[in-house]
Tab-separated table of C-alpha atoms in Angstrom:
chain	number	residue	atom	x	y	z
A	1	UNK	CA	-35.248	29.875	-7.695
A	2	UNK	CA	-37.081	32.426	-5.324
A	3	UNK	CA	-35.709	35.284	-7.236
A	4	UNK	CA	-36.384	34.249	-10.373
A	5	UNK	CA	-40.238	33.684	-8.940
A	6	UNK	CA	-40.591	37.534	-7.352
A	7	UNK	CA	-38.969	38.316	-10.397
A	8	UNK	CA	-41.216	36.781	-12.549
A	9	UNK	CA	-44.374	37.993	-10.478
A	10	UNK	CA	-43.019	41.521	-10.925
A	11	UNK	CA	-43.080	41.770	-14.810
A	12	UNK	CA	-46.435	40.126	-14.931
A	13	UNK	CA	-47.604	42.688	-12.649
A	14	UNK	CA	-46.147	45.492	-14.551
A	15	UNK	CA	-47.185	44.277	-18.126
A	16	UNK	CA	-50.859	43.527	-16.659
A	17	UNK	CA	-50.955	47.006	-14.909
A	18	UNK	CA	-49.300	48.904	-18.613
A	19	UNK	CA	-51.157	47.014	-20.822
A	20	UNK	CA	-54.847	47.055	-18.438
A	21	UNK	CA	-54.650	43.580	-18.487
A	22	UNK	CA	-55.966	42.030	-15.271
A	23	UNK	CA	-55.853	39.038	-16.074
A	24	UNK	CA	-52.297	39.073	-16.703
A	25	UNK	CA	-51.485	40.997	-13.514
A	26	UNK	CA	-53.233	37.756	-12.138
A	27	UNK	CA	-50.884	35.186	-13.302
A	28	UNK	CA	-48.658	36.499	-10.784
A	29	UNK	CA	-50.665	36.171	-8.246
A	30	UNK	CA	-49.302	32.424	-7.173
A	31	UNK	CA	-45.768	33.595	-7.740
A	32	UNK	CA	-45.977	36.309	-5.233
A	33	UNK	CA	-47.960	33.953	-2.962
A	34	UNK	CA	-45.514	31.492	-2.857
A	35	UNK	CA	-42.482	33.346	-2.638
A	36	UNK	CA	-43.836	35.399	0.808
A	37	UNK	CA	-44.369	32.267	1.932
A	38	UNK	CA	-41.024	30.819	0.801
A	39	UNK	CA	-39.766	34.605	2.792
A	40	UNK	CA	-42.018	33.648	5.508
A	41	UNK	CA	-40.377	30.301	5.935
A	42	UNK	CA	-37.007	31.063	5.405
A	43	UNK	CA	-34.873	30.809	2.574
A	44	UNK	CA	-31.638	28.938	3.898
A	45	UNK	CA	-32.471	25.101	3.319
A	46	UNK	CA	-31.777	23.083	5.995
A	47	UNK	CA	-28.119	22.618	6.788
A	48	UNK	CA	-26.654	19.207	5.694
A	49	UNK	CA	-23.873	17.032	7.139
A	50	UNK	CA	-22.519	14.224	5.402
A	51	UNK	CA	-20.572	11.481	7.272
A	52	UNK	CA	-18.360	7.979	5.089
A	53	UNK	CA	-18.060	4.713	6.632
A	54	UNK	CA	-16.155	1.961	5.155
A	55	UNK	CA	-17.911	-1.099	4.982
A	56	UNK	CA	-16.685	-4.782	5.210
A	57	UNK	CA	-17.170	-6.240	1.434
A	58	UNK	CA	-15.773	-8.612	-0.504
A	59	UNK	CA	-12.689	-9.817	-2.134
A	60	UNK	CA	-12.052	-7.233	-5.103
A	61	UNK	CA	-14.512	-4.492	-4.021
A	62	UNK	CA	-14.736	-1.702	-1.405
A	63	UNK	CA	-18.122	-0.670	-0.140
A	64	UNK	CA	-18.672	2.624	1.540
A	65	UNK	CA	-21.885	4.138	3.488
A	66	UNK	CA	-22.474	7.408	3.084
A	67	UNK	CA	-24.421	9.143	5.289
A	68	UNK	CA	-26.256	12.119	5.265
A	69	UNK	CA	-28.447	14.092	8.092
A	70	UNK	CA	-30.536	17.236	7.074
A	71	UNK	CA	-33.826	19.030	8.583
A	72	UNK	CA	-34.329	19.753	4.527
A	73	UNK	CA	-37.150	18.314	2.378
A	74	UNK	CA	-34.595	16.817	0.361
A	75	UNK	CA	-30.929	16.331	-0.104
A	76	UNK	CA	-28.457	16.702	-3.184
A	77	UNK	CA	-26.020	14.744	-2.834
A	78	UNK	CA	-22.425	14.543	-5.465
A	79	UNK	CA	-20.640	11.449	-5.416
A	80	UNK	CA	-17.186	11.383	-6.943
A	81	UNK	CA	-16.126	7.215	-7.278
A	82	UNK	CA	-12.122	6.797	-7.682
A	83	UNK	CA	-11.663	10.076	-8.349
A	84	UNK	CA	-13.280	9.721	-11.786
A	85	UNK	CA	-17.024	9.171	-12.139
A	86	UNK	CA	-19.873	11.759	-10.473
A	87	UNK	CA	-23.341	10.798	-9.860
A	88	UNK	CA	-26.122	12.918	-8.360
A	89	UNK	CA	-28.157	11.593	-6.122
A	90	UNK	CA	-31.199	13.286	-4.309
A	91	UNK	CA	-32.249	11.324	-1.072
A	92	UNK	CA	-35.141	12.567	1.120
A	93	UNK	CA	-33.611	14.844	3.952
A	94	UNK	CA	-34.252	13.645	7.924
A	95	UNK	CA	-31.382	10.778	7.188
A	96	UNK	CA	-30.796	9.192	4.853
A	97	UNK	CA	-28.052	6.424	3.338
A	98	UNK	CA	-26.152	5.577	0.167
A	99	UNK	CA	-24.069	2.631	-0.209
A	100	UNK	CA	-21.126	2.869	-2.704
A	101	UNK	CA	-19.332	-0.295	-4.221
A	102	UNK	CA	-16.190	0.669	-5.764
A	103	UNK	CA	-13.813	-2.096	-7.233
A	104	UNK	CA	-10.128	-2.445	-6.252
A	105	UNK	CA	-7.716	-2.064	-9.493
A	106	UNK	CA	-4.702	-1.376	-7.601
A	107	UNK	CA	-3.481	-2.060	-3.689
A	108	UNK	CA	-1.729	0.676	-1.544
A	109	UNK	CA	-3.329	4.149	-0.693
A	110	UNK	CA	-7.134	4.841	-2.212
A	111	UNK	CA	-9.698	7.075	-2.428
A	112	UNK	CA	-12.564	5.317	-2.947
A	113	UNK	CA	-15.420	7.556	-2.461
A	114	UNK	CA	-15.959	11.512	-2.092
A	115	UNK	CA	-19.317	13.268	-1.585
A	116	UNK	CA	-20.741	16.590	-1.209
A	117	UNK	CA	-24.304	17.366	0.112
A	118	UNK	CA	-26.637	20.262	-0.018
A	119	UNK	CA	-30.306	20.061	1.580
A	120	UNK	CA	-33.121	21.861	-0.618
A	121	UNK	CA	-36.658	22.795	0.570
A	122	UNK	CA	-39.675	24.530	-1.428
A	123	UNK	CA	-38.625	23.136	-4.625
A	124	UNK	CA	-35.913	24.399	-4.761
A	125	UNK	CA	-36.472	27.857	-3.459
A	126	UNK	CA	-34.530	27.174	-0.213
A	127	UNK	CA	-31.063	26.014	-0.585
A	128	UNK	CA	-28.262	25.315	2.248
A	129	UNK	CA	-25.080	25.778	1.698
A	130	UNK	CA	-22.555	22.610	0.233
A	131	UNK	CA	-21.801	20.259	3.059
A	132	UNK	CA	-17.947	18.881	1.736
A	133	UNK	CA	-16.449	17.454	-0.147
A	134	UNK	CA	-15.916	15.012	2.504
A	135	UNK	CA	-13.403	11.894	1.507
A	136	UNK	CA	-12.639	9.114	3.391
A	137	UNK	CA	-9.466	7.489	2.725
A	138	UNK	CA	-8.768	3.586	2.545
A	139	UNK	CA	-5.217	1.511	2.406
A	140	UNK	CA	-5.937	-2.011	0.310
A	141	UNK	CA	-3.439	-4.424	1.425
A	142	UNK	CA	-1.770	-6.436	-1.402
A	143	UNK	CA	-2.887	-10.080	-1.933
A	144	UNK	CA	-0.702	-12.810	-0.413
A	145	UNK	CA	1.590	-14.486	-2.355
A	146	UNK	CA	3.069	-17.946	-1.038
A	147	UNK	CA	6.950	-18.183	-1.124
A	148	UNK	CA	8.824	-21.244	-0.273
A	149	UNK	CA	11.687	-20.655	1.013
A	150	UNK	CA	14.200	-16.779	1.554
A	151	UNK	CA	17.970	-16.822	1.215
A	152	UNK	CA	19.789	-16.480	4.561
A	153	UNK	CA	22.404	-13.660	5.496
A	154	UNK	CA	26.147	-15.216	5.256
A	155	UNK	CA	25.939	-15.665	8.628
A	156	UNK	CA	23.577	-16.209	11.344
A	157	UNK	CA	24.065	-14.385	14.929
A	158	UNK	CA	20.938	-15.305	16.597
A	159	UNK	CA	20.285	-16.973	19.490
A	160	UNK	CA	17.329	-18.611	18.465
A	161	UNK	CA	15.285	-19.370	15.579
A	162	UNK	CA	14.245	-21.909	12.804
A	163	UNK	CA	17.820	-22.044	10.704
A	164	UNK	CA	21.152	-24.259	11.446
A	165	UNK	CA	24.015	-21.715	12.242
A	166	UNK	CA	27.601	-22.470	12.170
A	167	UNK	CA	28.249	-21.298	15.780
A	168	UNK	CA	27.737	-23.985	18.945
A	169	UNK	CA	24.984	-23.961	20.462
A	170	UNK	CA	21.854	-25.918	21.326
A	171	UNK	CA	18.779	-27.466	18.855
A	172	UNK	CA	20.683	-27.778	15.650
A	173	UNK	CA	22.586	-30.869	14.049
A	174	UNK	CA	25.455	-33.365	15.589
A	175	UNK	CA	28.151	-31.094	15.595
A	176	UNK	CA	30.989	-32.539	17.773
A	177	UNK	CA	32.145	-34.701	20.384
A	178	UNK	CA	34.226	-32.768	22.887
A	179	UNK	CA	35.709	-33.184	26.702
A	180	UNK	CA	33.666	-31.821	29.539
A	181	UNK	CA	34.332	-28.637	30.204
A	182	UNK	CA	33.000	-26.208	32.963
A	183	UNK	CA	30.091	-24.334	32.192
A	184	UNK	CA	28.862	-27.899	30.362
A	185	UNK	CA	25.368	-29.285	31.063
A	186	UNK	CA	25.685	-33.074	32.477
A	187	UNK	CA	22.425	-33.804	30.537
A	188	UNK	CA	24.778	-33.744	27.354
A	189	UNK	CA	26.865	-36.000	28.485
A	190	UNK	CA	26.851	-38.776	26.357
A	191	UNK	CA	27.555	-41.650	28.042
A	192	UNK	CA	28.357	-44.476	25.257
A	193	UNK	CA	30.876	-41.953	23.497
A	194	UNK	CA	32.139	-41.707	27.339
A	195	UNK	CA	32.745	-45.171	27.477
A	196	UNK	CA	34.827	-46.068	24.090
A	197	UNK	CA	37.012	-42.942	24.064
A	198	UNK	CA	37.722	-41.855	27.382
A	199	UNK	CA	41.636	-42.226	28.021
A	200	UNK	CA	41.932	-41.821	31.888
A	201	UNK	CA	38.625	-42.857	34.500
A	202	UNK	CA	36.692	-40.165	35.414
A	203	UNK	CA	36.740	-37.996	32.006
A	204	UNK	CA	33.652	-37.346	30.604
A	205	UNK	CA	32.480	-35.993	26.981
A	206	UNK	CA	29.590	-34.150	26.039
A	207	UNK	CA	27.774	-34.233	22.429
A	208	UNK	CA	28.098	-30.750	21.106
A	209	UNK	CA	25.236	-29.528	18.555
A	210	UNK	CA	25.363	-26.465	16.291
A	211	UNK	CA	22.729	-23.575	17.544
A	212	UNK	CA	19.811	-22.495	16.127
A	213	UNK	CA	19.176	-19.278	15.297
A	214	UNK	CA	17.042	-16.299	13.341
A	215	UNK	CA	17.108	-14.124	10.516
A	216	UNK	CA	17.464	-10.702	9.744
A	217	UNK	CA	15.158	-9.629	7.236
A	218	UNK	CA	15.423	-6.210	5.876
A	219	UNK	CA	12.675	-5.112	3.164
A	220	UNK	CA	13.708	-1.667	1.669
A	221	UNK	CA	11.133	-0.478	-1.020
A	222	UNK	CA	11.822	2.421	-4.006
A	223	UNK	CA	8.531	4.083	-4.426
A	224	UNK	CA	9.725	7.008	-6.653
A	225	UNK	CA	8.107	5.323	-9.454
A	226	UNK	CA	4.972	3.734	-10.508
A	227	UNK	CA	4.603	2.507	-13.788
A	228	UNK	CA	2.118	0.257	-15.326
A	229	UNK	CA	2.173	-2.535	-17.821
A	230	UNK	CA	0.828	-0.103	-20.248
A	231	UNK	CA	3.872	2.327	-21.492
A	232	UNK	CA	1.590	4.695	-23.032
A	233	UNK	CA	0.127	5.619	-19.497
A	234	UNK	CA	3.168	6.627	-18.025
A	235	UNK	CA	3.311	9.815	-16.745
A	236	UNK	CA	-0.228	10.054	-17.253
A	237	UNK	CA	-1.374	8.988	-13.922
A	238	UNK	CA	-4.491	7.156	-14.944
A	239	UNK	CA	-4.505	4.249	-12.441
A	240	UNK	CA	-7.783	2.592	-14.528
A	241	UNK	CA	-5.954	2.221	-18.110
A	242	UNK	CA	-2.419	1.786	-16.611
A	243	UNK	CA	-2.626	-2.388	-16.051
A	244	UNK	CA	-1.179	-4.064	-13.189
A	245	UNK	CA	1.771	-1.163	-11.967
A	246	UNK	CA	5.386	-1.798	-10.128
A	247	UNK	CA	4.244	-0.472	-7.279
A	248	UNK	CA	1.167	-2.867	-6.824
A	249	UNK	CA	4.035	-5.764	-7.228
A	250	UNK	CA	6.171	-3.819	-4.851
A	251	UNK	CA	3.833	-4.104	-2.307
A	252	UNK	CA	2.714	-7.853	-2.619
A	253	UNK	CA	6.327	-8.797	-2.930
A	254	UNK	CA	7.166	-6.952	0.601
A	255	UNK	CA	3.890	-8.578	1.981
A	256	UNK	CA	4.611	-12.084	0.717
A	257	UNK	CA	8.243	-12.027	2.136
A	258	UNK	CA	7.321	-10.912	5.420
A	259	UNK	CA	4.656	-13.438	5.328
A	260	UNK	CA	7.635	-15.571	4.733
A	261	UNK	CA	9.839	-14.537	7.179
A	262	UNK	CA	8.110	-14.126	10.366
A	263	UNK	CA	6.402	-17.766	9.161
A	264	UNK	CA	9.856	-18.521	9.341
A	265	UNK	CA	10.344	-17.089	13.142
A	266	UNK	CA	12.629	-14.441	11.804
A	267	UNK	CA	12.819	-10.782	12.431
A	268	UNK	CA	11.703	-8.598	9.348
A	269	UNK	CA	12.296	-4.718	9.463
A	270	UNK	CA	10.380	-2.030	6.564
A	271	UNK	CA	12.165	0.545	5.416
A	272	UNK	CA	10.692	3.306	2.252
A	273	UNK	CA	13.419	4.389	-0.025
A	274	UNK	CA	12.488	8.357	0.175
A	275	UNK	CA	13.002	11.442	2.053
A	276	UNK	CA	10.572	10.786	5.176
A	277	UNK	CA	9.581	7.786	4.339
A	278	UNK	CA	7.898	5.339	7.120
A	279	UNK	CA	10.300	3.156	8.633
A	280	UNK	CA	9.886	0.273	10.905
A	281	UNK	CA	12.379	-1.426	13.173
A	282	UNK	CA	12.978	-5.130	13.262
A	283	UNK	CA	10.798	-7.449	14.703
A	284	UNK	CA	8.781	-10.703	14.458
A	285	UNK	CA	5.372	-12.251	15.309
A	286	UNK	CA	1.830	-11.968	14.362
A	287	UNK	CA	1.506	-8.186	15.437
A	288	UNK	CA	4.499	-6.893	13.929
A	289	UNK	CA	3.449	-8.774	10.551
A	290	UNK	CA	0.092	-6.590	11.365
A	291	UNK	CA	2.268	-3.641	11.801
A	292	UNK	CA	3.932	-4.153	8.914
A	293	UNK	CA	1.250	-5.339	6.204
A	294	UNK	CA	-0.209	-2.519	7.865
A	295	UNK	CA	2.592	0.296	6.399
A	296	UNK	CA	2.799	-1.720	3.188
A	297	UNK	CA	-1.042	-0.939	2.415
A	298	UNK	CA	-0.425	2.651	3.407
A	299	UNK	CA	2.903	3.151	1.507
A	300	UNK	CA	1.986	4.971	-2.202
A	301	UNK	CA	3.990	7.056	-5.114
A	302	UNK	CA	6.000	9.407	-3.313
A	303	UNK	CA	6.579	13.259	-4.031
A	304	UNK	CA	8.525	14.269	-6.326
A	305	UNK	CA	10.481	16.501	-3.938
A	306	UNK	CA	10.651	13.549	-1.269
A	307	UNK	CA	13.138	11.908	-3.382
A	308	UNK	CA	16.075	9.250	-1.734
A	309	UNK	CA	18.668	10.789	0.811
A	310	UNK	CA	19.834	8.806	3.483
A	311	UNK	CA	20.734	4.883	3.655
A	312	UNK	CA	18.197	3.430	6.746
A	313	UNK	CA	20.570	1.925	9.125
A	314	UNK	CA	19.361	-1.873	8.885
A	315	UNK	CA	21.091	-4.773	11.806
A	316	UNK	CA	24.280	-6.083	11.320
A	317	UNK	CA	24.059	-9.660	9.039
A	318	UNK	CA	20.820	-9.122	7.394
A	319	UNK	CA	19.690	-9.900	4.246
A	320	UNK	CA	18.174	-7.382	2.499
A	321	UNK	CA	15.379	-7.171	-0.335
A	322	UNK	CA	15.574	-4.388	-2.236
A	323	UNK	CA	12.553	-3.800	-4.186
A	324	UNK	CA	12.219	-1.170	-7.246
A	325	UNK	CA	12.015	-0.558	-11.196
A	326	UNK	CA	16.146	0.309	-10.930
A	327	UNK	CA	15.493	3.090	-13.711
A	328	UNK	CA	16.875	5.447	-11.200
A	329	UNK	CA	20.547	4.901	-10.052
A	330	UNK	CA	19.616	5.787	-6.369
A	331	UNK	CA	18.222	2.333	-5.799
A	332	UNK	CA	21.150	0.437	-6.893
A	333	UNK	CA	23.668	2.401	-5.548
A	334	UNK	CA	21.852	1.805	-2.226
A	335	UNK	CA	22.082	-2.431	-2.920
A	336	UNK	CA	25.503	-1.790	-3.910
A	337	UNK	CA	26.276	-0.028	-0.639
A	338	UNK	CA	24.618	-2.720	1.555
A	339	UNK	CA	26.673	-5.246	-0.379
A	340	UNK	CA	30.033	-3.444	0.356
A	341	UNK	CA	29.200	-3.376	4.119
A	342	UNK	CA	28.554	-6.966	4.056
A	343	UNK	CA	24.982	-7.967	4.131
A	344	UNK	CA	23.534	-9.821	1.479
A	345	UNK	CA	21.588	-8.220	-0.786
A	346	UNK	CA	18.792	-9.291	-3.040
A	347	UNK	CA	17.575	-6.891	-5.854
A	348	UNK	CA	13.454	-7.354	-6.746
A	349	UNK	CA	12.587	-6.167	-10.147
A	350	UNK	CA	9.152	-5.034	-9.461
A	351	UNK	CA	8.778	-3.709	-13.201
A	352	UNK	CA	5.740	-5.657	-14.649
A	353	UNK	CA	5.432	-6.364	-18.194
A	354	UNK	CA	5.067	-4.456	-20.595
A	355	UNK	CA	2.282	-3.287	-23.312
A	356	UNK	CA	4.106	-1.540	-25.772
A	357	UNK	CA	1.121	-1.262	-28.235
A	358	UNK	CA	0.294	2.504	-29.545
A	359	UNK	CA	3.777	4.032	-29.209
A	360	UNK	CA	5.057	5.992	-31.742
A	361	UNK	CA	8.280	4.782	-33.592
A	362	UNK	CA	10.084	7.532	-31.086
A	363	UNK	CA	8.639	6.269	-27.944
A	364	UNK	CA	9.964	2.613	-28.900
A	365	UNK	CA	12.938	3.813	-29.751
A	366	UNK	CA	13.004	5.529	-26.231
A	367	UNK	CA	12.111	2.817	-24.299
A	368	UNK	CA	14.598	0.329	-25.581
A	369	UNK	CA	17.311	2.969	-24.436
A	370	UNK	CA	16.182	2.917	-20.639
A	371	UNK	CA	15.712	-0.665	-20.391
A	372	UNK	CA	19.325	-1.417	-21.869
A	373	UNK	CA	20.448	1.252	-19.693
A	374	UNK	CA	18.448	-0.586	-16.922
A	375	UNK	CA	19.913	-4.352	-17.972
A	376	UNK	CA	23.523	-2.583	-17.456
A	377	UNK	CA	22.444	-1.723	-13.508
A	378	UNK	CA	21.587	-5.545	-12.773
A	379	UNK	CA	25.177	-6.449	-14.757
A	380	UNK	CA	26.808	-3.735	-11.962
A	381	UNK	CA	24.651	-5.615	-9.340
A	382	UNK	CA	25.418	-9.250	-10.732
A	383	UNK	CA	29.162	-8.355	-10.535
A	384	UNK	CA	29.464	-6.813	-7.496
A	385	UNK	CA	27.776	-10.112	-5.867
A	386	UNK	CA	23.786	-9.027	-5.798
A	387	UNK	CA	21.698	-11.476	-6.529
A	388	UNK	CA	18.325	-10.155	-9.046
A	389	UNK	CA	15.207	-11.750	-8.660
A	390	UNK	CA	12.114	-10.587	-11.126
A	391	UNK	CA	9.210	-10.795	-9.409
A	392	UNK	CA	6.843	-10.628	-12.575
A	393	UNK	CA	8.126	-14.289	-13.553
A	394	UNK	CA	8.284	-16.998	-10.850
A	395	UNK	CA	9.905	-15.304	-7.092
A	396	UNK	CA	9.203	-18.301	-5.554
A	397	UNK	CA	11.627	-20.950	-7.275
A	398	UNK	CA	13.998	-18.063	-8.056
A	399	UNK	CA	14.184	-17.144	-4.428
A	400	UNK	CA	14.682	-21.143	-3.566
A	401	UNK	CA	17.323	-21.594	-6.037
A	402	UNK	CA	19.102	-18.746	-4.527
A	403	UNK	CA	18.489	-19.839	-0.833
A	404	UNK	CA	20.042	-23.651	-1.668
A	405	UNK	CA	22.738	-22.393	-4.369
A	406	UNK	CA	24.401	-20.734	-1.189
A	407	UNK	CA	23.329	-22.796	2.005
């Protein structure tokens, strides 16, 4: 702006002075008035610094202050919502506020908000340089989802806990009655069985219970894929037109079983089914749910280069959720592992349904192929003892039928 001003004063200075036109020569007068004093001043505007704050909002939405601070007139400032949509806004400069509501399409890892600022002074004439882009990221947890009931491992080795085990022990159903022996608690003497079936004066017998114990949860989730309900957005990576993806269900159906399973008392450990992926050990309580609800919201898409490598070591007689789409064979053959070793394994289709509107006759033809290759993984995984749960349809009484078919 100031150099198109002395610029402009110049040439009506040299037409006025060529053509002995004064008054022309005049019209330049303000120009060159303004821009020594624009020189005089200083041309850098004043610097601008631009600091993002979430906000507490509502259910659905994500609000975000943006701040910025500036010795400027006045302040340019970009904002860049979900990556997608850029507004300018110009705020007066000595600090000043903008409040961003962005809505939440999709749980896990988000940028919400990204803004560049820039003060101006003299109209224009003095400009700072660009303050950003600064971006402040947010992890959306996944809604909660009530489940009723999870299967148990094939056997319980706890010591304590909420579930009948097979083992003796002490809080759990009638088990036996049995002769005192040392180590035996006179409090469990029971004195009426005492009296009709002791054989000799002075024996004693004790009422034996079963013990109750815990259970090992293991949640192990695939996140090399992400695709939406929409089959014509795969690949595409637009989150906005994709629908509801397998990744958002992935990460309410790890939430709502550890909800679950530390309701339950048990001990739940998180494990992400790539190449550095975040790992937690088992535990249970309120702050390890935290901990883990925690990861969930902060576990995304991973790299195409981070893909699958090494099987977690989870604890011995755990039940393990395995959660993914299955189009890749790494996930299965993982479940299928787990099973040989013992555990029980339960595979979560997290694939959501699917919009299969504007696909060419070769895209249909396409899909049908991977999803029939995909139906013979979960007959692999049905014959080698896993049991497949989709979570798109009801989890809940699929997960209860599977917890009482076996109990």
């Amino acid at each position: 702006m100031l150099s198109v001003a002395i610029g402009g004063a110049v040439i009506l200075a040299v037409v006025g002075l060529l053509s002995a036109r004064p008054d022309v020569a005049a019209m330049g007068l303000p120009l060159a008035l303004w821009s020594g004093f624009a020189i005089a001043r200083g041309t850098a505007g004043g610097e601008a610094k631009v600091r993002i704050d979430a906000l507490p909002g509502q259910d659905g939405e994500l609000l975000t202050a943006i701040a910025v601070e500036s010795d400027a007139e006045a302040v340019e400032m970009v904002i860049v919502q979900s990556e997608r949509r850029t507004r300018r806004v110009i705020v007066p400069g000595g600090g000043s506020s903008v409040t961003a509501r962005s809505t939440v399409l999709h749980s896990g890892p988000a940028i919400p908000v990204q803004a560049a600022a820039r003060g101006f002074s003299l109209e224009g004439a003095a400009l700072s340089k660009t303050a950003g882009p600064v971006a402040a990221g947010r992890q959306v947890a996944p809604p909660r989802r009530p489940i009723d009931a999870l299967p148990l491992p094939r056997r319980l080795i706890g010591s304590h806990g909420a579930h009948e085990g097979r083992r003796q022990g002490q809080g759990g159903d009638f088990r036996d009655i049995h002769a005192f022996a040392p180590g035996d608690e006179v409090r469990r003497v029971d004195w009426r069985a005492t009296a009709r079936m002791a054989r000799r004066p002075g024996d004693l017998l004790v009422r034996r219970t079963n013990t109750l114990s815990d259970s090992s949860v293991v949640i192990a989730m695939d996140t090399s894929e992400d695709l939406g309900e929409v089959v014509s957005s795969w690949g595409s990576g637009d989150l906005e037109r994709s629908g509801v993806t397998s990744l958002d269900l992935a990460r309410e159906a790890a939430r709502a079983i550890a909800d679950s399973a530390i309701g339950a008392g048990d001990r739940v450990a998180l494990h992400v089914l790539v190449h550095g992926g975040r790992s937690l050990r088992s535990g249970s309580g309120s702050r390890h749910l935290a901990r883990v609800v925690a990861a969930i919201a902060a576990t995304g898409q991973a790299r195409e280069d981070a893909s699958f490598r090494r099987t977690p070591p989870v604890p011995h007689g755990s039940v393990i959720f395995v959660l993914s789409t299955f189009f890749e064979g790494a996930a299965a053959q993982t479940a299928l592992m787990w099973r040989a070793s013992g555990h029980r394994v339960v595979a979560v289709d997290v694939l959501p349904p699917l919009d299969r509107t504007r696909l060419t006759r070769a895209q249909l033809i396409g899909l049908r192929t991977v999803l029939a290759e995909r139906e013979n993984v979960f007959a692999d995984l049905h014959g080698a003892g896993v049991d497949v749960v989709t979570w798109a349809d009801d989890p809940s009484s699929a997960l209860l039928a599977i917890a009482r078919a076996r109990r």
